[in-house]
PDB file of C-alpha atoms and ligand atoms in Angstrom:
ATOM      1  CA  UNK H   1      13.759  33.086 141.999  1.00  0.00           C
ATOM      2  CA  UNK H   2      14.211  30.993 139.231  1.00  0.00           C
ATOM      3  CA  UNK H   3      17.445  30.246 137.197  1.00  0.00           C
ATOM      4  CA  UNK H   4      18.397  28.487 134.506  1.00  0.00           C
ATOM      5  CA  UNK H   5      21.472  26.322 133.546  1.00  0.00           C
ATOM      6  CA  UNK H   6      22.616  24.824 130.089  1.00  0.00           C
ATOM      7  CA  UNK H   7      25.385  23.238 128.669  1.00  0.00           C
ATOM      8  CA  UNK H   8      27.336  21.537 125.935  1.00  0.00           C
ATOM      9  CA  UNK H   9      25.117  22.336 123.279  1.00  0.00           C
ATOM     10  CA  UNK H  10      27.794  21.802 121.095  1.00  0.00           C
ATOM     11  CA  UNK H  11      26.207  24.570 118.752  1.00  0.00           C
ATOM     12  CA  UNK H  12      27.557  24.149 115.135  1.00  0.00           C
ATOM     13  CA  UNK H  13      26.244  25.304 111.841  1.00  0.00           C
ATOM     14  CA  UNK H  14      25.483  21.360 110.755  1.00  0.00           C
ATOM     15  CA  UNK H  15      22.720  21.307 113.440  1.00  0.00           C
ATOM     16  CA  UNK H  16      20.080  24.100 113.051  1.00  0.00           C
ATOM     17  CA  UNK H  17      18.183  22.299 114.914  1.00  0.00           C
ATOM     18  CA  UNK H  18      19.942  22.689 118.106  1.00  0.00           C
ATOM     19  CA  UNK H  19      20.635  26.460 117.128  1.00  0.00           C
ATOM     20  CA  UNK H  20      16.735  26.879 116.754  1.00  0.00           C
ATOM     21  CA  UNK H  21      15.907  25.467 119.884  1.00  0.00           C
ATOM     22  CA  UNK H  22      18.305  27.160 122.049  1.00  0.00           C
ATOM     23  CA  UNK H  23      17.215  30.520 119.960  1.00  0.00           C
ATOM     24  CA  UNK H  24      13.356  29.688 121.663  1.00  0.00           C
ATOM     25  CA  UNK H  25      14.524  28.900 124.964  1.00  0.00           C
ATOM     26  CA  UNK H  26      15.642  32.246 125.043  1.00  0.00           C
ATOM     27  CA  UNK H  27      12.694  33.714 123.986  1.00  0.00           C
ATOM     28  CA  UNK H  28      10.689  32.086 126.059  1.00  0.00           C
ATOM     29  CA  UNK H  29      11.831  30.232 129.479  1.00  0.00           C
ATOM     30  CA  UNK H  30      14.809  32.355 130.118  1.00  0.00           C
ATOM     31  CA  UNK H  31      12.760  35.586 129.353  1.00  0.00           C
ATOM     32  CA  UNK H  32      11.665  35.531 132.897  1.00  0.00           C
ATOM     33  CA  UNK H  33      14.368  33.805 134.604  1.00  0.00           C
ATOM     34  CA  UNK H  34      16.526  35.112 137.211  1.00  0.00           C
ATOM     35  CA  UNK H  35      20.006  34.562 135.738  1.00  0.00           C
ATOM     36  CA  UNK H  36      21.139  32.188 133.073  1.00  0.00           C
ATOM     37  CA  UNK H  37      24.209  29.871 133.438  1.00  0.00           C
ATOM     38  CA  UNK H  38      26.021  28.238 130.524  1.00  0.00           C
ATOM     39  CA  UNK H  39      28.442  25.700 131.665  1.00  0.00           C
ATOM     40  CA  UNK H  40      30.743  24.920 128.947  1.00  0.00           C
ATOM     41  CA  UNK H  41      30.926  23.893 125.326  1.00  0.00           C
ATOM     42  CA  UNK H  42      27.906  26.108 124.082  1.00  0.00           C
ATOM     43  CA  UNK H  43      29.912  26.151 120.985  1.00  0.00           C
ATOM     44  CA  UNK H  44      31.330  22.879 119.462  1.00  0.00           C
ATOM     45  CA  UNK H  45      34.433  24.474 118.397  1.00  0.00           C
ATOM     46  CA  UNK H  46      36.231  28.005 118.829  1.00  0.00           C
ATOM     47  CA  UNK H  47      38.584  29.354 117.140  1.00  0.00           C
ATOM     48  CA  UNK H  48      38.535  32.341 118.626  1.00  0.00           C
ATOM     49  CA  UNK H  49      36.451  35.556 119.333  1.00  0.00           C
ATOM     50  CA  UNK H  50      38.269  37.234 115.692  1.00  0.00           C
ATOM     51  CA  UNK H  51      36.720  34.510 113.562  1.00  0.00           C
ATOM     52  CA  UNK H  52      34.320  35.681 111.241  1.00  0.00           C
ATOM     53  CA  UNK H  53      31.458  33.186 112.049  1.00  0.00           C
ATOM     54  CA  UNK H  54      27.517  34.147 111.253  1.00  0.00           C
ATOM     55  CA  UNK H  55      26.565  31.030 113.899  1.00  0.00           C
ATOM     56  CA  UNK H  56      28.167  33.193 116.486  1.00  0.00           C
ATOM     57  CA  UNK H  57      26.488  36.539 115.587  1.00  0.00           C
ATOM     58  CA  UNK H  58      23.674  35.061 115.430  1.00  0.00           C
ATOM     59  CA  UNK H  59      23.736  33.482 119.126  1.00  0.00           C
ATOM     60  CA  UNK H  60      25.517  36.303 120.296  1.00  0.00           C
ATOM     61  CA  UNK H  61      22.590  38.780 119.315  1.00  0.00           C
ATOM     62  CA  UNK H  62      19.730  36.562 120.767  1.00  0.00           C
ATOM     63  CA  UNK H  63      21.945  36.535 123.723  1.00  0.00           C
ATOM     64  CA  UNK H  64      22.503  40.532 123.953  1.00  0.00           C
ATOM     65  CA  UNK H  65      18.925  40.908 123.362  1.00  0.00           C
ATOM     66  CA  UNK H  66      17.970  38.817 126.707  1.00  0.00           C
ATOM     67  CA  UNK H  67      21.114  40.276 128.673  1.00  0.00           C
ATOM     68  CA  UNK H  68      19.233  43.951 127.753  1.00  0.00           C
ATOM     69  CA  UNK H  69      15.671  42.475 129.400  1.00  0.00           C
ATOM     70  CA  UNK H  70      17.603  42.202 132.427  1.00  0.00           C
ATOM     71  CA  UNK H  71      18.341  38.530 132.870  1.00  0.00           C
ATOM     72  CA  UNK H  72      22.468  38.358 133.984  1.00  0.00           C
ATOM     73  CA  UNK H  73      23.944  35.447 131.492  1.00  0.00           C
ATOM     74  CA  UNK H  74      26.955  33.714 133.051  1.00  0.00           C
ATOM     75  CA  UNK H  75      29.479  31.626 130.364  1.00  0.00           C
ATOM     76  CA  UNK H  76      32.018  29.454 131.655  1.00  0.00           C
ATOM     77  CA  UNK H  77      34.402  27.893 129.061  1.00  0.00           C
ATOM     78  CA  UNK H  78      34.475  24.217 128.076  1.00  0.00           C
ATOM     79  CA  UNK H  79      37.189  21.929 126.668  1.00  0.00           C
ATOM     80  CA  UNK H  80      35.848  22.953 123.131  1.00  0.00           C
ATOM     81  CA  UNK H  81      35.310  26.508 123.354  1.00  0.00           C
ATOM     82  CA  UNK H  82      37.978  27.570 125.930  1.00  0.00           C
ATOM     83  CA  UNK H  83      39.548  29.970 123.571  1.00  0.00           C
ATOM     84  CA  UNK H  84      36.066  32.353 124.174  1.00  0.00           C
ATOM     85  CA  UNK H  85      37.365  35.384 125.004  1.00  0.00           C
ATOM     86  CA  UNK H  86      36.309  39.036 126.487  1.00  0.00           C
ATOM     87  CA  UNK H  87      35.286  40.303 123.197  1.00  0.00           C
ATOM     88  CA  UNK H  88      32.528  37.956 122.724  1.00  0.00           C
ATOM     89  CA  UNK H  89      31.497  38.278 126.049  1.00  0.00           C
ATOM     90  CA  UNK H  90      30.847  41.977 125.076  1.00  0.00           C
ATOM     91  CA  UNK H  91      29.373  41.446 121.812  1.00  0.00           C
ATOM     92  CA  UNK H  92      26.396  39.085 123.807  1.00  0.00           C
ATOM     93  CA  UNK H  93      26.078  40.636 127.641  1.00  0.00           C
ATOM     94  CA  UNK H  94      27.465  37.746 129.133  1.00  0.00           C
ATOM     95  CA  UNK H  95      29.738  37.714 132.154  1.00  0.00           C
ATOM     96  CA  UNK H  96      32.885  34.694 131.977  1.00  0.00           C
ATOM     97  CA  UNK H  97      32.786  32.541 134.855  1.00  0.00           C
ATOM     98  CA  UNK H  98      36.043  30.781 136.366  1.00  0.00           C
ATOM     99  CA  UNK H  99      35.750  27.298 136.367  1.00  0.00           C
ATOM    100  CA  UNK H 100      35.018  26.344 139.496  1.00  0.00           C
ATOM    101  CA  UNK H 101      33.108  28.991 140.802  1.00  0.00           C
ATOM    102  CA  UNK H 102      30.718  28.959 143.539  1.00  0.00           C
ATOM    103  CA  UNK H 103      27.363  30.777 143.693  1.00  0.00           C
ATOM    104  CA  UNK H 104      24.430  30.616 146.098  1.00  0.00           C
ATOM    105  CA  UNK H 105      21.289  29.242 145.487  1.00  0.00           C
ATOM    106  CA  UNK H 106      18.448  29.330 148.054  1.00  0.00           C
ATOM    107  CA  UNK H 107      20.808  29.777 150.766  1.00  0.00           C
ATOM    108  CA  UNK H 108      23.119  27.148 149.884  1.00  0.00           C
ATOM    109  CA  UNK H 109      26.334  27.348 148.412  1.00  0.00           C
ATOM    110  CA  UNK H 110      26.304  25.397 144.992  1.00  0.00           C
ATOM    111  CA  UNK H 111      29.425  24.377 142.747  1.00  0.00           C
ATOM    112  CA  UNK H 112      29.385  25.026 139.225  1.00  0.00           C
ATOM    113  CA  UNK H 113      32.325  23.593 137.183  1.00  0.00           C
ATOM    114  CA  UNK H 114      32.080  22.619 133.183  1.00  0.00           C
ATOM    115  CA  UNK H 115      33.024  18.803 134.393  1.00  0.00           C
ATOM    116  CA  UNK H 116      36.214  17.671 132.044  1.00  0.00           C
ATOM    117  CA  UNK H 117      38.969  18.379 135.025  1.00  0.00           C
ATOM    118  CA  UNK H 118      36.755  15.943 137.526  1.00  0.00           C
ATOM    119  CA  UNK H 119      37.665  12.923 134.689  1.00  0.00           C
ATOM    120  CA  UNK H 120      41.199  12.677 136.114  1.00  0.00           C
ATOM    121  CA  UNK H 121      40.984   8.900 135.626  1.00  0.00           C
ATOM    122  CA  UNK H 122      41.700  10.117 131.329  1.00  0.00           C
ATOM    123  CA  UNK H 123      45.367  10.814 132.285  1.00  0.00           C
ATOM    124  CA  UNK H 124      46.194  11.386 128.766  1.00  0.00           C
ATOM    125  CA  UNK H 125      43.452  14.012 128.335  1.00  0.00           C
ATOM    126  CA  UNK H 126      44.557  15.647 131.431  1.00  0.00           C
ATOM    127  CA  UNK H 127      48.165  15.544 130.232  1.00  0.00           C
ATOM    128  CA  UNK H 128      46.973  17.775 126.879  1.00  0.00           C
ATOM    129  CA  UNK H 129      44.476  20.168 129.213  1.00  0.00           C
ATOM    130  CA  UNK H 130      47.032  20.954 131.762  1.00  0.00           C
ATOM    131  CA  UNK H 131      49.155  22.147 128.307  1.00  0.00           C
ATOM    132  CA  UNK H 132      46.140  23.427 126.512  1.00  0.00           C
ATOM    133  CA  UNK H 133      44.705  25.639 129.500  1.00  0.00           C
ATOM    134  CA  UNK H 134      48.143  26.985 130.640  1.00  0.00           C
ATOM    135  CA  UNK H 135      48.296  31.072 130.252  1.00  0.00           C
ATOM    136  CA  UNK H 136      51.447  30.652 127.662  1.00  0.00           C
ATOM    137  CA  UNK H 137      49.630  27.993 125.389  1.00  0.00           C
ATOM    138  CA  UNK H 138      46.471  30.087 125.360  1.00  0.00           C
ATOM    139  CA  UNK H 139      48.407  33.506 124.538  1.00  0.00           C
ATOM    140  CA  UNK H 140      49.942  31.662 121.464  1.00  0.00           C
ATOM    141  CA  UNK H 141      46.846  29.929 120.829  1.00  0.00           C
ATOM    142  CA  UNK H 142      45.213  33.189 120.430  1.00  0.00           C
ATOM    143  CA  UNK H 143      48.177  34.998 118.413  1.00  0.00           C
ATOM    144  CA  UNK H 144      48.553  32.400 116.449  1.00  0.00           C
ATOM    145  CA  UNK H 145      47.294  33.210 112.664  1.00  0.00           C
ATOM    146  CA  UNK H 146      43.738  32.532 112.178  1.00  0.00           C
ATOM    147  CA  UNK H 147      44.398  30.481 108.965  1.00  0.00           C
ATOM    148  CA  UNK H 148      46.520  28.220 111.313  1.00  0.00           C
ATOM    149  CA  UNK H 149      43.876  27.865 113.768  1.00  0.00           C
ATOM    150  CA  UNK H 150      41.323  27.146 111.171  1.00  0.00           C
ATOM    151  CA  UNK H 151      43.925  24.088 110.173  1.00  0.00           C
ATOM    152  CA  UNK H 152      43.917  22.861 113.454  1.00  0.00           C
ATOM    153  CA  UNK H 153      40.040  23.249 113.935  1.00  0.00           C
ATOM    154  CA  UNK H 154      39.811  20.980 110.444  1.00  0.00           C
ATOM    155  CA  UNK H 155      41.936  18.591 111.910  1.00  0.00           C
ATOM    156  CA  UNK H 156      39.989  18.655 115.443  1.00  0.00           C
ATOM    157  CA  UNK H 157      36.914  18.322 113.155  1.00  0.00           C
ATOM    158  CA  UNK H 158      38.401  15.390 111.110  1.00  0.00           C
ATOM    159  CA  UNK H 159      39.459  13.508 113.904  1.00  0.00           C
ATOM    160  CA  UNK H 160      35.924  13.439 115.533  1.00  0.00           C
ATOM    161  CA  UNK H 161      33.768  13.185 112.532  1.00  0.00           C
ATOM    162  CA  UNK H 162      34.099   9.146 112.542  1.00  0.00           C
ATOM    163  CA  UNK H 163      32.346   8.935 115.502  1.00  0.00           C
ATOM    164  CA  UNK H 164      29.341  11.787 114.737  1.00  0.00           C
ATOM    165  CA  UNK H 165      28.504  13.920 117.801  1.00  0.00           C
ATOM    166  CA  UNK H 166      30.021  12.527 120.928  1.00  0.00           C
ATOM    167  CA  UNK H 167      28.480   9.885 123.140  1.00  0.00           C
ATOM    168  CA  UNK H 168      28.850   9.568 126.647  1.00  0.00           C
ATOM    169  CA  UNK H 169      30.623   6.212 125.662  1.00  0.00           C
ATOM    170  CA  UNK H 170      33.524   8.682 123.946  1.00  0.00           C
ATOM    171  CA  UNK H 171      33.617  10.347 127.139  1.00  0.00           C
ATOM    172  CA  UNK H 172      35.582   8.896 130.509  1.00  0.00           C
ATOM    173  CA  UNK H 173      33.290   9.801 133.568  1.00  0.00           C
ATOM    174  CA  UNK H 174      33.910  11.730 136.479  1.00  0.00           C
ATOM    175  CA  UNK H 175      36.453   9.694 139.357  1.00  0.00           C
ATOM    176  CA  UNK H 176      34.003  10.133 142.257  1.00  0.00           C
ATOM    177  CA  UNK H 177      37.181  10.779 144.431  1.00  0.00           C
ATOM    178  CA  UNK H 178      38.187  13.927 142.940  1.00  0.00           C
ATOM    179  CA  UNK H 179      34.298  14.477 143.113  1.00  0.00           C
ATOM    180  CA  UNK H 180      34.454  14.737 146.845  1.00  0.00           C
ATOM    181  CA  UNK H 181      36.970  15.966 147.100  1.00  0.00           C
ATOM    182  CA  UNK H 182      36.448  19.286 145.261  1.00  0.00           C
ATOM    183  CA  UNK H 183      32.568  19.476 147.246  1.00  0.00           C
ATOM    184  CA  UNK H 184      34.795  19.111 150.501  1.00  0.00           C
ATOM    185  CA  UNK H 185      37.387  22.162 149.778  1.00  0.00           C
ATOM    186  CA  UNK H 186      34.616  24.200 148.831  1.00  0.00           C
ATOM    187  CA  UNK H 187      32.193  23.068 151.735  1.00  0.00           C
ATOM    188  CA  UNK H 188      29.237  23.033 148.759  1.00  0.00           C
ATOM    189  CA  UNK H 189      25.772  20.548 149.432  1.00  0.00           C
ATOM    190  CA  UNK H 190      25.189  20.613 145.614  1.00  0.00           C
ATOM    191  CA  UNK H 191      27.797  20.534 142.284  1.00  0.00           C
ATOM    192  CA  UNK H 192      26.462  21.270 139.340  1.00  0.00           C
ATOM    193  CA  UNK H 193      28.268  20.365 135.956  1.00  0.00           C
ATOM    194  CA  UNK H 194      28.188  19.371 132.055  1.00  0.00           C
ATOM    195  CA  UNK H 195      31.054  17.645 129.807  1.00  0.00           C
ATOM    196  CA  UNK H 196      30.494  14.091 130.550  1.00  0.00           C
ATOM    197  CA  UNK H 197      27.021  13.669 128.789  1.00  0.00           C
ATOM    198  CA  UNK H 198      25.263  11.434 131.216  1.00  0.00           C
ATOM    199  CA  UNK H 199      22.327  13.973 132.571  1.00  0.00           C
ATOM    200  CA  UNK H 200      20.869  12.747 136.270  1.00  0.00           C
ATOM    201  CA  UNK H 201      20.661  13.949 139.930  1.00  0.00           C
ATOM    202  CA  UNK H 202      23.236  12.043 141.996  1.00  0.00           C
ATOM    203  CA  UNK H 203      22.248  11.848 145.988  1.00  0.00           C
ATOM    204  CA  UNK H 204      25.378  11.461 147.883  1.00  0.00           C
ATOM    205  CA  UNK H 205      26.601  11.831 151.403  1.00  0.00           C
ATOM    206  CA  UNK H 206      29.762  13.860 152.704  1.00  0.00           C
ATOM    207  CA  UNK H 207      31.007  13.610 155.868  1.00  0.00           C
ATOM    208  CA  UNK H 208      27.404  12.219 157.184  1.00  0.00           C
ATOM    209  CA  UNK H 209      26.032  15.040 155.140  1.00  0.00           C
ATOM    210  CA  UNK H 210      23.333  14.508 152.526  1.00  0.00           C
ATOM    211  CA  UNK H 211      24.797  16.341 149.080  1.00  0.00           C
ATOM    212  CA  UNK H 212      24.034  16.054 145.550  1.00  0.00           C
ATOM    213  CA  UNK H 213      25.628  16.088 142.033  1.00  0.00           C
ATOM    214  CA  UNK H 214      23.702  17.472 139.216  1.00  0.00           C
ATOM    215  CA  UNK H 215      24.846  16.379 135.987  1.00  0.00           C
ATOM    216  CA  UNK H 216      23.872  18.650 132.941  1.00  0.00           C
ATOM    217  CA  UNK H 217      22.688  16.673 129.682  1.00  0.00           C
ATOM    218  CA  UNK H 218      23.825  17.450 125.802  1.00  0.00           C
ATOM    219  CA  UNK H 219      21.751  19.203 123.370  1.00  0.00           C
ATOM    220  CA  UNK H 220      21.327  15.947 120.693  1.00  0.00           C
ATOM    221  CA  UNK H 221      18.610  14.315 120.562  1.00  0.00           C
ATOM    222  CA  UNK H 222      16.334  16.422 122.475  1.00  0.00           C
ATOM    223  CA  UNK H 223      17.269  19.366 124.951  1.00  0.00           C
ATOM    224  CA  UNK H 224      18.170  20.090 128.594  1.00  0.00           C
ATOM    225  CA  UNK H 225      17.183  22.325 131.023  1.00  0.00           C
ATOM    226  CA  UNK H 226      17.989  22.321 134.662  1.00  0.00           C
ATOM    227  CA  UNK H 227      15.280  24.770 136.592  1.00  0.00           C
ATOM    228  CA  UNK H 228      16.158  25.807 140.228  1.00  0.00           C
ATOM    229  CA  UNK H 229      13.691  27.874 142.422  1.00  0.00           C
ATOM    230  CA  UNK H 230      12.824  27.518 146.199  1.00  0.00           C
ATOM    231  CA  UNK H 231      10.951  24.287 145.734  1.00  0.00           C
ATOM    232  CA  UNK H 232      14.340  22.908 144.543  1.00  0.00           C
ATOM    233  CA  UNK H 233      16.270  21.561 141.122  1.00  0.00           C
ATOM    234  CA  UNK H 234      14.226  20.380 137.655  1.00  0.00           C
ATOM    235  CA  UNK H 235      16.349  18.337 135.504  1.00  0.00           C
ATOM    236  CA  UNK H 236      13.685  18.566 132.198  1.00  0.00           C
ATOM    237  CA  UNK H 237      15.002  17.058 129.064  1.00  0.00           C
ATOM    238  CA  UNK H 238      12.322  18.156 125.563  1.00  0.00           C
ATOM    239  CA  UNK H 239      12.380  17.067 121.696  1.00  0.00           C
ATOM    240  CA  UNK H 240      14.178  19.470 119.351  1.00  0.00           C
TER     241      UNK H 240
HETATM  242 MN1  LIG X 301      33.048  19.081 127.503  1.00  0.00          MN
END
């Protein structure tokens, strides 16, 4: 047993780099793993799975191709690319994943959530998900014209471009509360998420009961890969 899980790679055509590297994981690490999880914000920005966009194709071939060698791919929306839909999912083999969902992983039962709704301590940001997320706004969302969307991915695009890719500075961290509290309801020893761009392995305790939080890192600078088998979880970061 072996899988694999990956996110916010914040793939966009102005970093090939990124693209490339993710395009050789595939070919080679994940060609033998057991399942591959994505946990949000693979894409930087979507405007939805009708957008002509030869970034996606691209990606969405390498990722049929590795779905067809028999390794499942799981792909659970971010707070960028939440407006990935069923058709996409199609076009690369990959199977949507609530967020949360729980899985089990040598015996345990593990949390995997993209990260953005533990932040709760970003009112205003939770404010505009709550809105965002809701089944009305993401029905107009995805009726709305794709020249209108396109204006409002400009705008998202403008707006960020000041800073360059985001830092975990730009990014309010998880409130530890809501941390435990979600591990609690779900009776999980391990969480796994993205979003908040601060990779590590957190050892906590529950209820007198040693847990952890695994906190995915952001495809910039280099790349990151966290490796689970029966001798346990690999947080591996390499150059791009
Ligand atoms: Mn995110």
């Amino acid at each position: 047993m072996r899988c694999l899980f990956i996110s916010d790679l914040h793939l966009e055509t102005g970093r090939p780099d990124i693209t490339r590297a993710f395009l050789h994981c595939l070919e080679t690490r994940a060609r033998d793993a057991e399942a591959l999880y994505i946990l949000g914000d693979f894409f930087e920005v979507w405007l939805g799975d009708d957008n002509p966009d030869p970034l996606a194709d691209q990606v969405s071939d390498a990722l049929l191709q590795l779905s067809r060698a028999g390794v499942p791919i799981y792909l659970m929306h971010g707070n960028r690319d939440f407006l990935i839909g069923r058709d996409f999912c199609r076009r690369s083999g990959c199977t949507l994943l609530n967020d949360p969902t729980i899985i089990e992983l040598n015996g345990e039962r593990v949390l995997l959530m993209h990260g953005d709704s533990l932040c709760i301590d970003d009112t205003e940001y939770m404010r505009m998900r709550r809105w965002l997320r809701n089944p009305l706004s993401l029905f107009i969302l995805r009726h709305l014209p794709l020249k209108t969307r396109h204006r409002i991915g400009r705008k998202l695009r403008n707006e960020s471009q000041t800073r360059t890719r985001y830092k975990a500075l730009d990014i309010t961290d998880v409130n530890d509360g809501e941390v435990v509290r979600m591990m609690r309801s779900h009776r999980v020893t391990t969480l796994i998420h993205g979003h908040t761009h601060r990779p590590a392995i957190h050892p906590l305790e529950i209820d007198g009961q040693p847990v952890q939080r695994i906190v995915l890192g952001d495809w910039d600078e280099s790349g990151w890969v966290l490796e689970v088998d029966e001798d346990g979880y690999r947080l591996e970061s390499f150059a791009l």
